[in-house]
CSV table of C-alpha atoms in Angstrom, one decimal:
chain,number,residue,atom,x,y,z
A,1,MET,CA,-10.8,19.9,21.6
A,2,ALA,CA,-12.7,18.2,18.7
A,3,THR,CA,-15.3,20.3,16.9
A,4,ASN,CA,-17.9,19.6,14.4
A,5,SER,CA,-16.7,22.3,12.1
A,6,LEU,CA,-13.4,23.6,10.6
A,7,PRO,CA,-12.8,27.2,11.8
A,8,SER,CA,-10.4,27.7,8.8
A,9,VAL,CA,-13.2,27.5,6.5
A,10,SER,CA,-15.5,30.4,6.4
A,11,ARG,CA,-19.1,30.2,5.6
A,12,LEU,CA,-18.6,31.9,2.3
A,13,ARG,CA,-15.9,29.4,1.3
A,14,ALA,CA,-18.1,26.5,2.4
A,15,TRP,CA,-21.0,27.9,0.2
A,16,ARG,CA,-18.5,28.1,-2.8
A,17,VAL,CA,-17.7,24.6,-2.8
A,18,ALA,CA,-21.0,23.2,-1.7
A,19,ASN,CA,-21.9,21.8,-5.0
A,20,VAL,CA,-21.1,22.0,-8.8
A,21,PHE,CA,-23.5,24.9,-9.4
A,22,THR,CA,-22.1,27.1,-6.6
A,23,LYS,CA,-18.5,26.3,-7.2
A,24,SER,CA,-19.1,27.1,-11.0
A,25,LEU,CA,-21.0,30.2,-9.9
A,26,ALA,CA,-18.1,31.5,-7.7
A,27,ASP,CA,-15.4,30.8,-10.3
A,28,ARG,CA,-16.2,34.0,-12.2
A,29,THR,CA,-17.5,36.2,-9.4
A,30,THR,CA,-14.9,38.9,-9.9
A,31,LEU,CA,-15.3,39.0,-13.7
A,32,VAL,CA,-19.1,39.2,-13.6
A,33,VAL,CA,-19.0,41.9,-10.7
A,34,VAL,CA,-16.5,44.1,-12.5
A,35,THR,CA,-18.1,43.8,-15.9
A,36,GLY,CA,-21.5,44.3,-14.4
A,37,VAL,CA,-20.2,47.6,-12.6
A,38,ILE,CA,-18.6,49.0,-15.8
A,39,LEU,CA,-21.8,48.4,-17.7
A,40,PHE,CA,-24.0,49.8,-15.4
A,41,LEU,CA,-21.8,53.0,-14.9
A,42,LEU,CA,-21.7,53.3,-18.9
A,43,GLY,CA,-25.5,53.0,-19.2
A,44,LEU,CA,-25.8,55.5,-16.3
A,45,TRP,CA,-23.6,57.9,-18.3
A,46,MET,CA,-25.5,57.8,-21.6
A,47,GLY,CA,-28.6,59.7,-20.6
A,48,PRO,CA,-26.8,62.7,-19.5
A,49,LEU,CA,-24.3,62.7,-22.2
A,50,TYR,CA,-27.1,62.6,-24.9
A,51,ASN,CA,-28.5,65.8,-23.4
A,52,SER,CA,-25.1,67.5,-23.6
A,53,LEU,CA,-24.5,66.5,-27.4
A,54,GLU,CA,-28.2,66.5,-28.6
A,55,VAL,CA,-27.4,69.5,-30.9
A,56,SER,CA,-24.4,68.1,-32.3
A,57,LEU,CA,-26.0,64.8,-32.8
A,58,ALA,CA,-28.8,66.3,-34.8
A,59,GLU,CA,-26.2,68.0,-37.0
A,60,MET,CA,-24.3,64.7,-37.3
A,61,ALA,CA,-27.4,62.7,-38.2
A,62,ALA,CA,-28.0,65.0,-41.0
A,63,ASP,CA,-24.8,64.3,-42.6
A,64,LEU,CA,-24.6,60.6,-42.1
A,65,GLY,CA,-25.4,58.2,-45.1
A,66,ASP,CA,-28.4,55.9,-45.2
A,67,GLY,CA,-26.2,53.0,-44.3
A,68,LEU,CA,-25.3,54.1,-40.8
A,69,THR,CA,-28.7,55.2,-40.2
A,70,ARG,CA,-30.2,52.0,-41.1
A,71,MET,CA,-27.6,50.3,-39.0
A,72,PHE,CA,-28.2,52.2,-35.7
A,73,GLY,CA,-31.2,54.4,-36.1
A,74,ASP,CA,-31.5,58.1,-36.0
A,75,LEU,CA,-28.6,59.3,-33.8
A,76,ALA,CA,-30.6,62.4,-33.0
A,77,THR,CA,-33.0,60.4,-31.2
A,78,PRO,CA,-32.5,58.8,-27.8
A,79,GLU,CA,-33.0,55.3,-29.2
A,80,GLY,CA,-30.6,55.8,-32.0
A,81,TRP,CA,-28.1,57.2,-29.6
A,82,LEU,CA,-28.4,54.3,-27.2
A,83,ASN,CA,-28.1,51.8,-30.2
A,84,ALA,CA,-25.1,53.4,-31.4
A,85,GLU,CA,-23.1,53.9,-28.3
A,86,MET,CA,-24.3,51.1,-25.9
A,87,TYR,CA,-25.8,48.3,-27.5
A,88,SER,CA,-24.2,48.0,-31.1
A,89,ILE,CA,-20.8,47.2,-29.7
A,90,LEU,CA,-20.0,48.2,-26.0
A,91,ALA,CA,-22.7,46.0,-24.2
A,92,PRO,CA,-22.6,42.9,-26.6
A,93,ALA,CA,-18.7,42.9,-26.4
A,94,ALA,CA,-18.7,42.9,-22.6
A,95,VAL,CA,-21.4,40.2,-22.4
A,96,PHE,CA,-19.7,38.2,-25.0
A,97,TYR,CA,-16.6,38.2,-23.0
A,98,VAL,CA,-18.1,37.2,-19.9
A,99,ALA,CA,-20.2,34.4,-21.9
A,100,ILE,CA,-17.0,33.1,-23.6
A,101,SER,CA,-14.8,33.1,-20.6
A,102,SER,CA,-17.5,31.4,-18.5
A,103,GLY,CA,-18.6,29.0,-21.0
A,104,ALA,CA,-15.0,27.8,-21.9
A,105,ARG,CA,-14.3,27.3,-18.3
A,106,THR,CA,-17.2,24.8,-17.6
A,107,PHE,CA,-15.1,21.8,-18.6
A,108,ALA,CA,-12.1,23.0,-20.4
A,109,THR,CA,-10.2,24.2,-17.2
A,110,GLU,CA,-10.7,21.2,-15.2
A,111,GLU,CA,-9.7,19.0,-18.1
A,112,GLU,CA,-6.5,20.9,-18.5
A,113,GLU,CA,-5.7,20.3,-14.9
A,114,ARG,CA,-6.6,16.8,-15.3
A,115,SER,CA,-9.3,16.7,-12.7
A,116,ILE,CA,-12.4,16.5,-14.9
A,117,GLY,CA,-12.3,12.7,-14.4
A,118,LEU,CA,-12.4,13.0,-10.8
A,119,LEU,CA,-15.4,15.4,-11.0
A,120,ALA,CA,-17.1,12.9,-13.3
A,121,ALA,CA,-16.5,10.2,-10.8
A,122,ASN,CA,-18.6,11.8,-8.0
A,123,PRO,CA,-22.0,10.4,-7.3
A,124,LEU,CA,-23.6,12.7,-9.8
A,125,SER,CA,-24.6,11.9,-13.4
A,126,ARG,CA,-22.7,13.6,-16.1
A,127,THR,CA,-25.9,15.4,-17.2
A,128,SER,CA,-26.4,16.8,-13.6
A,129,ILE,CA,-22.8,18.1,-13.6
A,130,ALA,CA,-23.3,19.7,-17.0
A,131,ALA,CA,-26.6,21.1,-16.1
A,132,GLN,CA,-25.1,22.6,-13.0
A,133,LYS,CA,-22.3,24.2,-15.0
A,134,ALA,CA,-24.3,25.6,-17.7
A,135,ALA,CA,-26.8,27.0,-15.2
A,136,ALA,CA,-24.0,28.9,-13.5
A,137,THR,CA,-22.7,30.4,-17.0
A,138,VAL,CA,-26.4,31.5,-17.7
A,139,VAL,CA,-26.6,33.2,-14.4
A,140,HIS,CA,-23.2,34.8,-15.3
A,141,VAL,CA,-24.7,36.2,-18.5
A,142,VAL,CA,-28.0,37.4,-17.0
A,143,VAL,CA,-26.4,39.1,-13.9
A,144,VAL,CA,-24.2,41.4,-16.3
A,145,VAL,CA,-27.1,42.1,-18.7
A,146,ILE,CA,-29.3,43.0,-15.9
A,147,ALA,CA,-26.5,45.4,-14.5
A,148,CYS,CA,-26.4,46.8,-18.2
A,149,GLY,CA,-30.1,47.3,-18.2
A,150,LEU,CA,-30.5,48.8,-14.9
A,151,GLY,CA,-27.8,51.3,-15.7
A,152,THR,CA,-29.3,52.3,-19.0
A,153,TRP,CA,-32.8,52.7,-17.4
A,154,ALA,CA,-31.3,54.9,-14.7
A,155,GLY,CA,-29.4,57.0,-17.2
A,156,VAL,CA,-32.7,57.3,-19.1
A,157,GLN,CA,-34.2,58.6,-16.0
A,158,LEU,CA,-31.2,60.9,-15.1
A,159,GLY,CA,-31.3,62.4,-18.5
A,160,SER,CA,-35.1,62.5,-18.6
A,161,LEU,CA,-35.1,60.8,-22.1
A,162,ASP,CA,-38.3,59.6,-23.7
A,163,VAL,CA,-37.5,55.9,-23.7
A,164,PRO,CA,-40.0,53.6,-22.0
A,165,ALA,CA,-38.8,50.9,-19.6
A,166,SER,CA,-40.5,48.3,-22.0
A,167,SER,CA,-38.0,49.2,-24.8
A,168,VAL,CA,-34.9,49.0,-22.4
A,169,ALA,CA,-36.2,45.7,-21.2
A,170,ALA,CA,-36.8,44.4,-24.7
A,171,ILE,CA,-33.2,45.2,-25.9
A,172,ASN,CA,-31.7,43.7,-22.8
A,173,LEU,CA,-33.8,40.5,-23.1
A,174,HIS,CA,-32.4,40.0,-26.5
A,175,LEU,CA,-29.0,40.8,-25.4
A,176,ALA,CA,-29.3,38.0,-22.7
A,177,LEU,CA,-30.6,35.5,-25.2
A,178,LEU,CA,-27.5,36.3,-27.6
A,179,GLY,CA,-25.2,36.0,-24.7
A,180,ILE,CA,-26.6,32.6,-23.9
A,181,VAL,CA,-26.0,31.5,-27.3
A,182,VAL,CA,-22.4,32.7,-27.4
A,183,ALA,CA,-22.0,30.9,-24.0
A,184,GLY,CA,-23.6,27.8,-25.2
A,185,LEU,CA,-21.1,28.0,-28.3
A,186,ALA,CA,-18.1,28.4,-26.0
A,187,MET,CA,-19.3,25.3,-23.8
A,188,LEU,CA,-19.6,23.1,-26.9
A,189,THR,CA,-16.3,24.2,-28.2
A,190,ALA,CA,-14.8,23.8,-24.7
A,191,VAL,CA,-15.9,20.0,-24.3
A,192,LEU,CA,-14.9,19.3,-27.9
A,193,THR,CA,-11.5,20.6,-27.6
A,194,GLY,CA,-10.8,20.3,-24.0
A,195,ARG,CA,-8.7,23.5,-24.1
A,196,ARG,CA,-9.9,26.7,-22.8
A,197,ALA,CA,-7.8,29.2,-25.0
A,198,VAL,CA,-8.9,27.2,-28.0
A,199,SER,CA,-12.4,27.2,-27.2
A,200,MET,CA,-12.4,30.9,-26.5
A,201,VAL,CA,-10.8,31.7,-29.9
A,202,ILE,CA,-13.0,29.6,-31.8
A,203,ALA,CA,-16.2,30.8,-29.9
A,204,GLY,CA,-15.0,34.4,-30.3
A,205,ALA,CA,-14.1,34.2,-34.1
A,206,ILE,CA,-17.8,32.6,-34.8
A,207,ALA,CA,-19.5,35.5,-32.6
A,208,LEU,CA,-17.3,38.1,-34.6
A,209,VAL,CA,-18.3,36.6,-38.0
A,210,GLY,CA,-21.8,36.4,-37.0
A,211,TYR,CA,-21.7,40.0,-35.8
A,212,LEU,CA,-20.1,41.2,-39.0
A,213,TRP,CA,-22.6,39.3,-41.2
A,214,GLY,CA,-25.6,40.6,-39.2
A,215,ALA,CA,-24.4,44.2,-39.0
A,216,PHE,CA,-22.9,44.8,-42.5
A,217,ALA,CA,-25.1,42.4,-44.8
A,218,PRO,CA,-28.1,44.7,-44.6
A,219,GLN,CA,-25.9,47.5,-46.1
A,220,SER,CA,-25.6,45.4,-49.5
A,221,ASP,CA,-28.5,45.0,-51.6
A,222,ALA,CA,-27.2,41.7,-52.7
A,223,LEU,CA,-26.8,40.3,-49.2
A,224,GLU,CA,-29.7,42.2,-47.3
A,225,GLY,CA,-32.0,39.3,-47.5
A,226,LEU,CA,-29.3,36.9,-46.0
A,227,ALA,CA,-28.7,38.9,-42.8
A,228,VAL,CA,-31.6,37.3,-41.1
A,229,LEU,CA,-29.4,34.1,-41.0
A,230,SER,CA,-27.1,35.7,-38.3
A,231,PRO,CA,-28.1,35.4,-34.5
A,232,TRP,CA,-27.0,39.2,-34.5
A,233,HIS,CA,-29.9,40.0,-36.7
A,234,TRP,CA,-32.3,38.2,-34.0
A,235,TYR,CA,-30.7,40.4,-31.5
A,236,PHE,CA,-30.4,43.8,-33.2
A,237,GLY,CA,-31.6,44.0,-36.6
A,238,PHE,CA,-35.2,45.1,-36.1
A,239,ASP,CA,-34.6,47.8,-33.5
A,240,PRO,CA,-36.1,46.4,-30.3
A,241,LEU,CA,-35.5,49.9,-28.6
A,242,LEU,CA,-38.1,51.1,-30.9
A,243,ASP,CA,-40.1,48.2,-31.8
A,244,GLY,CA,-40.0,46.2,-28.4
A,245,VAL,CA,-39.5,42.3,-28.4
A,246,ASP,CA,-39.7,40.4,-31.3
A,247,TRP,CA,-41.0,37.1,-29.9
A,248,GLY,CA,-40.1,35.0,-33.2
A,249,TYR,CA,-36.6,36.2,-33.1
A,250,ALA,CA,-36.3,35.7,-29.3
A,251,ALA,CA,-37.7,32.3,-29.6
A,252,LEU,CA,-35.1,31.3,-32.3
A,253,LEU,CA,-32.2,32.8,-29.8
A,254,ALA,CA,-33.7,30.6,-26.9
A,255,VAL,CA,-33.9,27.6,-29.0
A,256,LEU,CA,-30.3,28.1,-30.5
A,257,GLY,CA,-28.9,28.6,-27.1
A,258,ALA,CA,-30.7,25.6,-25.6
A,259,ALA,CA,-29.3,23.5,-28.5
A,260,LEU,CA,-25.8,24.5,-28.2
A,261,VAL,CA,-25.8,24.0,-24.5
A,262,GLY,CA,-27.8,20.7,-24.7
A,263,GLY,CA,-25.1,19.6,-27.4
A,264,ALA,CA,-22.4,20.3,-24.9
A,265,ALA,CA,-24.0,18.3,-22.1
A,266,TRP,CA,-24.6,15.3,-24.6
A,267,VAL,CA,-21.0,15.4,-25.7
A,268,PHE,CA,-19.7,15.7,-22.3
A,269,GLY,CA,-21.8,12.7,-21.3
A,270,ARG,CA,-20.4,10.4,-23.9
A,271,ARG,CA,-16.7,11.2,-24.4
A,272,ASP,CA,-13.9,9.6,-22.5
A,273,LEU,CA,-12.5,12.0,-20.0
A,274,PRO,CA,-8.7,12.3,-19.1
A,275,GLY,CA,-7.6,12.0,-15.4
């Protein structure tokens, strides 16, 4: 007996393939969920761990050179601890991985499978396709950062640390914007090269150089003034956990991210597509 629905297709599967946005959003669900849960648990752990190490951290901070103190802040304070253990390497590395993996997949996977031309032949403009794919990648980044922020805030409450919610929100806002910049870079390299692995390597290498420049240039008297050229400095160099959101740097990150994503969409709309 005929029906108007396919019993073999679940509602979830139907939602996943409903349009370009939901399909792109679903493609990285496992990665986003696993990374978000890990960051949430790490953030949750940081508050109580600080309490157990507070005396040792105070002794360590007294022995550290000015360079590390300038990089992370005073490790004897909750802000310096969170900077050093969470927001200097762990959280950005996890967000970068999601951003690069999702951004590189926007176009390169389908191009490698020779299905990108078929996708572009649908009754959608290339701009619409690129916008939906980019929006899904941005959602991936934002979801992971929200999980990180919620975990950190829960850890702050659990450890009764004197860190206001606005400070946690500030550093995670900057982290989300930096993640979007990296995602945009991965999207652009993906659409230029058509190869997911190549685009991930290129985007990852550029992100690493930016990190090294922004993190270590301030330690040199000769290079300190040039650290401001790195997006890493716009994220971390002014210590948002202490000073809150720097709207100038936040705007720079937002503009750069939009330019990279827009550049990827522009190239996608004009290049010849295989398949």
